[in-house]
Short mmCIF file of C-alpha atoms in Angstrom, two decimals:
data_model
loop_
_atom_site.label_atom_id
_atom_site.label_comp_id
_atom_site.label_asym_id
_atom_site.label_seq_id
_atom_site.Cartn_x
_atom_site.Cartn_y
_atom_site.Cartn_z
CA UNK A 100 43.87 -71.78 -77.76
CA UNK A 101 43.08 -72.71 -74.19
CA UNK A 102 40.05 -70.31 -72.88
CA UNK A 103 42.35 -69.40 -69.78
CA UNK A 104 44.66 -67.23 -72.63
CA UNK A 105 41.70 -66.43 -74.63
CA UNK A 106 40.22 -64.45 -71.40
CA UNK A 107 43.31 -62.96 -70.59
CA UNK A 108 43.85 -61.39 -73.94
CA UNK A 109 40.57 -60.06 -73.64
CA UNK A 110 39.94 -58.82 -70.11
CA UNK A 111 43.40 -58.72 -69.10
CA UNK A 112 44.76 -60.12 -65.84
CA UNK A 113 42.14 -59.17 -63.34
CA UNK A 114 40.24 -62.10 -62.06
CA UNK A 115 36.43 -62.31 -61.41
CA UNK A 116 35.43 -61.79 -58.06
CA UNK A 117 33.95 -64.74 -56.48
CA UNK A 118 30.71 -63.00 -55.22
CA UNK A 119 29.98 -65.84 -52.83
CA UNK A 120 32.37 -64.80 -50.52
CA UNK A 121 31.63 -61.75 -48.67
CA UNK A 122 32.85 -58.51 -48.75
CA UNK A 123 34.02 -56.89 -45.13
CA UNK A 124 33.42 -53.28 -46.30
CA UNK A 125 30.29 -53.75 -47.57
CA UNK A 126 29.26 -56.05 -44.64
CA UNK A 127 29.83 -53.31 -42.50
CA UNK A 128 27.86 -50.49 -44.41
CA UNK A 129 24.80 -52.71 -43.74
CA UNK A 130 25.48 -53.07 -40.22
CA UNK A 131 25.46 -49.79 -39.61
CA UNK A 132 22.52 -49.28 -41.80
CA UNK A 133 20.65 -51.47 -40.16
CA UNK A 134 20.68 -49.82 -36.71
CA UNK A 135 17.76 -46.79 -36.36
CA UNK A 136 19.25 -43.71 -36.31
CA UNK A 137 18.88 -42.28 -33.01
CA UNK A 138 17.83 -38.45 -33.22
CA UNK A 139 19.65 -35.99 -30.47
CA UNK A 140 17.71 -34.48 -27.68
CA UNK A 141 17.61 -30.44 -28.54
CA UNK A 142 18.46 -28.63 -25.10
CA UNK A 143 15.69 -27.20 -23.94
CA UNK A 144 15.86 -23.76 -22.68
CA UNK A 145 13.88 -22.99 -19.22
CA UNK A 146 10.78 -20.77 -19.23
CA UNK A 147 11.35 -16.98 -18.31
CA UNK A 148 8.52 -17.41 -15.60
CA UNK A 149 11.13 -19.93 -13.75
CA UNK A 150 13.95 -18.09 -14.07
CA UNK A 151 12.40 -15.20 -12.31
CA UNK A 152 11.20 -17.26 -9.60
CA UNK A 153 14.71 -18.55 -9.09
CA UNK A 154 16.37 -15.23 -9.07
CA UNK A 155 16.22 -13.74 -5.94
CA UNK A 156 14.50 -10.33 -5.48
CA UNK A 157 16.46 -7.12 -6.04
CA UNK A 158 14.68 -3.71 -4.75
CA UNK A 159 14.00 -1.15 -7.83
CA UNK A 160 16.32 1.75 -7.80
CA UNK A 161 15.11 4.79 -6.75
CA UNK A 162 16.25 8.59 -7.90
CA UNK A 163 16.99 10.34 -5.38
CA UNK A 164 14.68 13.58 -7.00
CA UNK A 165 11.52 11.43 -6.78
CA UNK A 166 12.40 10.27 -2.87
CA UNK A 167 12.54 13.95 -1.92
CA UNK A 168 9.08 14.72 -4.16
CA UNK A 169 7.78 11.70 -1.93
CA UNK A 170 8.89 13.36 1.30
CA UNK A 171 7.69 16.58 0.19
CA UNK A 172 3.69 15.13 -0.50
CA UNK A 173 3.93 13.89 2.94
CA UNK A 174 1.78 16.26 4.69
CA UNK A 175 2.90 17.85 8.07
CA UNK A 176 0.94 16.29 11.31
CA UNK A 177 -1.51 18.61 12.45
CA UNK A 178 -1.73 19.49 16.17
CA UNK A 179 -5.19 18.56 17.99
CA UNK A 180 -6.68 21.26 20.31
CA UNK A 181 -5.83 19.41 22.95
CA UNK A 182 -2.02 20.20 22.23
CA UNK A 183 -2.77 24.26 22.70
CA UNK A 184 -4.89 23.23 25.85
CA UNK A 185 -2.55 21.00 27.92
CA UNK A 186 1.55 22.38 27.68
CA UNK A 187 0.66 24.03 24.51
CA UNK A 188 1.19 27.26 23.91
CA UNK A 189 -1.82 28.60 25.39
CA UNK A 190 -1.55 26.50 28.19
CA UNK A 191 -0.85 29.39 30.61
CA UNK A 192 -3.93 31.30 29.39
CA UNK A 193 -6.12 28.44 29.59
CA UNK A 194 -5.06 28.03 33.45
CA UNK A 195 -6.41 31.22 34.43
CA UNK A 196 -9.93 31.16 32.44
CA UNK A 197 -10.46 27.74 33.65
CA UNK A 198 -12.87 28.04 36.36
CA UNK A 199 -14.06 31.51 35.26
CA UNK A 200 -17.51 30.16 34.01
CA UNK A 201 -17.43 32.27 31.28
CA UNK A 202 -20.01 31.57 28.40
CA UNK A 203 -20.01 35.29 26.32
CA UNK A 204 -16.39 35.44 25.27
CA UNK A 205 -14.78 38.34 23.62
CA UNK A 206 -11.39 38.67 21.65
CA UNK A 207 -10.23 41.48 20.31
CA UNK A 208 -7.08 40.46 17.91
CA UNK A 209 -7.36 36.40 16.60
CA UNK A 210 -3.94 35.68 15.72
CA UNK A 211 -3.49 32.39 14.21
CA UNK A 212 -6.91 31.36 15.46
CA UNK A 213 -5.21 28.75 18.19
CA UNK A 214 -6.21 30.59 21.12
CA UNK A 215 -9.83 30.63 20.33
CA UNK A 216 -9.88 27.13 19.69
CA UNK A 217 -8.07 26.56 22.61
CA UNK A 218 -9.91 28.97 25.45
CA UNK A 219 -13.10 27.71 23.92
CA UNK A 220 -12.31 23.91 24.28
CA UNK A 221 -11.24 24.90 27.86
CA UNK A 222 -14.55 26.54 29.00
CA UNK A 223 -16.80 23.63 26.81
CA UNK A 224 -14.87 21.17 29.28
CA UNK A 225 -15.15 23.27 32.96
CA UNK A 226 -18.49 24.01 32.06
CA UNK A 227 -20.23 20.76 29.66
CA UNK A 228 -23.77 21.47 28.34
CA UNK A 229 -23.09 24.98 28.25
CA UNK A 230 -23.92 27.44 25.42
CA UNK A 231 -21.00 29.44 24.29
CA UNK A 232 -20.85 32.72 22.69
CA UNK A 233 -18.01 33.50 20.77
CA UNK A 234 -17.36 37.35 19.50
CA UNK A 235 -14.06 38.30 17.88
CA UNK A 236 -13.15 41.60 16.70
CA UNK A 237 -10.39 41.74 13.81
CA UNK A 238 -9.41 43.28 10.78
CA UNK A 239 -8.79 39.59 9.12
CA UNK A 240 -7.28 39.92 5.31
CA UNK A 241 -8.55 44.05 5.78
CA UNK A 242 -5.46 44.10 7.87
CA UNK A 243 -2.04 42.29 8.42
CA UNK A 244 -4.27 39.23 9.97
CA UNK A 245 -2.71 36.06 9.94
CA UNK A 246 -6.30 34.81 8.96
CA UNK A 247 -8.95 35.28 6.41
CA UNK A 248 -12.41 36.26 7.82
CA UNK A 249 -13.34 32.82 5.90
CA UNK A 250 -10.32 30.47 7.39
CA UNK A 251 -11.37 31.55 10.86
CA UNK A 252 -15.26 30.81 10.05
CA UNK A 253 -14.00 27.17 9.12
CA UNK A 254 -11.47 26.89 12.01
CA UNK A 255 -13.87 27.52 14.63
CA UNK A 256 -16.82 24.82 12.95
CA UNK A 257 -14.34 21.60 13.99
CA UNK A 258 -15.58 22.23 17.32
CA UNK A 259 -18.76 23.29 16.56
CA UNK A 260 -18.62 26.83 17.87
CA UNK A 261 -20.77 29.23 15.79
CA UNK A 262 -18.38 32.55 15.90
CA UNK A 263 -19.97 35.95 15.47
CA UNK A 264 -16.79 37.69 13.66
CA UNK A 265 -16.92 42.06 13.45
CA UNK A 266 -13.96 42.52 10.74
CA UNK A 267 -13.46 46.06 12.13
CA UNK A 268 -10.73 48.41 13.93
CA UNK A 269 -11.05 47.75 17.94
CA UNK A 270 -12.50 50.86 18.49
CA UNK A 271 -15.77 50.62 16.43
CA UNK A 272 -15.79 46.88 17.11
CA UNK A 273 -16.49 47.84 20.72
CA UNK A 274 -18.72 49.97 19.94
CA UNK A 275 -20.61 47.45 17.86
CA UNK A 276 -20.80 45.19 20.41
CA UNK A 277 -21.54 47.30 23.31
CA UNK A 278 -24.91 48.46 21.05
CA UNK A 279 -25.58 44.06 19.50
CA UNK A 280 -24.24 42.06 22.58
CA UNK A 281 -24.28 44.21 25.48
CA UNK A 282 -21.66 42.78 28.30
CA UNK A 283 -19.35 39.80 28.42
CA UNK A 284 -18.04 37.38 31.05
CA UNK A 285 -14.58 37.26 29.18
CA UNK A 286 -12.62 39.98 27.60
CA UNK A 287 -9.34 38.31 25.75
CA UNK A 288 -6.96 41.96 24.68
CA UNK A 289 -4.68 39.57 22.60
CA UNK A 290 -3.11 42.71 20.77
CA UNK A 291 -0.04 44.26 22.81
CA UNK A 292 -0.70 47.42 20.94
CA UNK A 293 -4.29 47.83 22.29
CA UNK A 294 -4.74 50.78 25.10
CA UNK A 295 -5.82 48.61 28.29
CA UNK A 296 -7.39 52.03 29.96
CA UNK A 297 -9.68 52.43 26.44
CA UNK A 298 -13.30 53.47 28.36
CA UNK A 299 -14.92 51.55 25.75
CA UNK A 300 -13.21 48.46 27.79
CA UNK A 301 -15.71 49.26 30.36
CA UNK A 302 -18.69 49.34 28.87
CA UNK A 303 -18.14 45.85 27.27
CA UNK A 304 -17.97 44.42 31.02
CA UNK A 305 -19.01 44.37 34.39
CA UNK A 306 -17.88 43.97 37.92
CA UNK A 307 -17.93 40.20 37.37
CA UNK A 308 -16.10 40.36 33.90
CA UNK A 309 -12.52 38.58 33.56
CA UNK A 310 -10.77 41.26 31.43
CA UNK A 311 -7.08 39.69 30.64
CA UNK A 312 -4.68 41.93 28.26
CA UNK A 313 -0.99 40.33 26.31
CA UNK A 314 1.55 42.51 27.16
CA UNK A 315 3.92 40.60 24.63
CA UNK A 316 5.00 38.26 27.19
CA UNK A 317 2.78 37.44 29.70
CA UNK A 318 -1.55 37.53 29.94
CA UNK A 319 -2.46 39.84 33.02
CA UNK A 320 -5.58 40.86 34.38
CA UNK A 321 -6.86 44.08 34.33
CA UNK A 322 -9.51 45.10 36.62
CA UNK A 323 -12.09 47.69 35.62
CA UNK A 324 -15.11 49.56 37.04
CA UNK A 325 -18.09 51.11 34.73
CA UNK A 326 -17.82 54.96 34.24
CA UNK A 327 -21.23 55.43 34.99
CA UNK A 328 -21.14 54.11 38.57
CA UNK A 329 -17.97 56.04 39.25
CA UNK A 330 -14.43 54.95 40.11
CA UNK A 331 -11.08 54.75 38.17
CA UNK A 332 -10.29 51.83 36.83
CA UNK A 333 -6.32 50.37 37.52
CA UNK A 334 -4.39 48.23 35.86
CA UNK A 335 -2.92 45.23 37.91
#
């Protein structure tokens, strides 16, 4: 029997491959595993420090609540004593006193405590080098005072005035200082309530006094003469 049948009725009909001649599948599965394998860039995600930088600025919203607590901290300016002296409020009180040359002042009835600071600032400036001395008759926090006997005290030290204060009704106050201080140069009546023809007016001043009483509008002066050298004294 010829080999040729023999190996067909063994194998079958499939022929060997020849496995000289090269295979195109194969041939290119080693081609491609040949080439390196390339790896893929990851994306790479930008810092957060960048990013901010890049962004432009946006103001932080504000509630409206805390705005108005802000406003509300915001303290009030506070008016100089230059203010009450010059169109202030006192400004028409300061023009008559002004070349008085008064140095022992005395107001009965403080108010707020402007009108000392004022008057005083006024007679410091027609008058430099002077020593003024400052007496004030009040009932303070006794009273319906606007002031505390302590407020004023600190009040009158930012211009270095040294006060001497008599927290007592007008009447005995007078009394007190006719008896401690004797006569003054100035007599402020700030109190529209006060009786302008008291005698005790007179014995606080003398001919050369400036007595000037607050009739609730206007300061006028009021011109006295000492009981015991006779006389009436008028109103003006």
């Amino acid at each position: 029997m010829p080999l040729v049948k023999l190996w067909k009725a063994i194998f079958g009909t499939s022929q060997p491959t020849d496995s000289s001649k090269p295979n195109p599948a194969s041939a290119n599965q080693d081609r491609h595993s040949d080439r390196p394998k390339r790896k893929l860039a990851k994306p790479t995600k930008p810092k957060r420090s960048a990013l901010k930088s890049q962004q432009p600025a946006q103001p932080s919203a504000v509630k409206p609540d805390r705005v108005a607590k802000v406003a509300k901290r915001q303290p009030a300016a506070k008016r100089g004593v230059l203010d009450f002296v010059s169109g202030g409020p006192h400004a028409s009180l300061c023009r008559m006193i002004k070349k008085s040359g008064a140095t022992r002042i005395l107001e009965v009835g403080v108010g707020d405590g402007t009108r000392a600071m004022a008057v005083l600032s006024t007679l410091a400036k027609s008058k430099p080098g002077a020593e003024l001395k400052y007496i004030a008759i009040d009932l303070f926090e006794m009273g319906d005072g606007q002031l505390t006997l302590k407020e004023f005290h600190q009040q009158l030290r930012t211009i270095n005035v040294k006060p001497h204060l008599i927290p007592m009704p007008y009447e005995q106050g007078l009394v007190r200082v006719v008896h401690t201080f004797g006569t003054v140069d100035l007599l402020l009546l700030a109190d529209q309530d006060l009786d302008s023809c008291d005698p005790l007016i007179a014995r606080v001043t003398d001919s050369s006094s400036l007595v000037l009483h607050f009739d609730g509008q206007n300061w006028k002066q009021i011109e006295t003469k000492n009981p015991d050298q006779g006389g009436d004294r008028t109103a003006a």
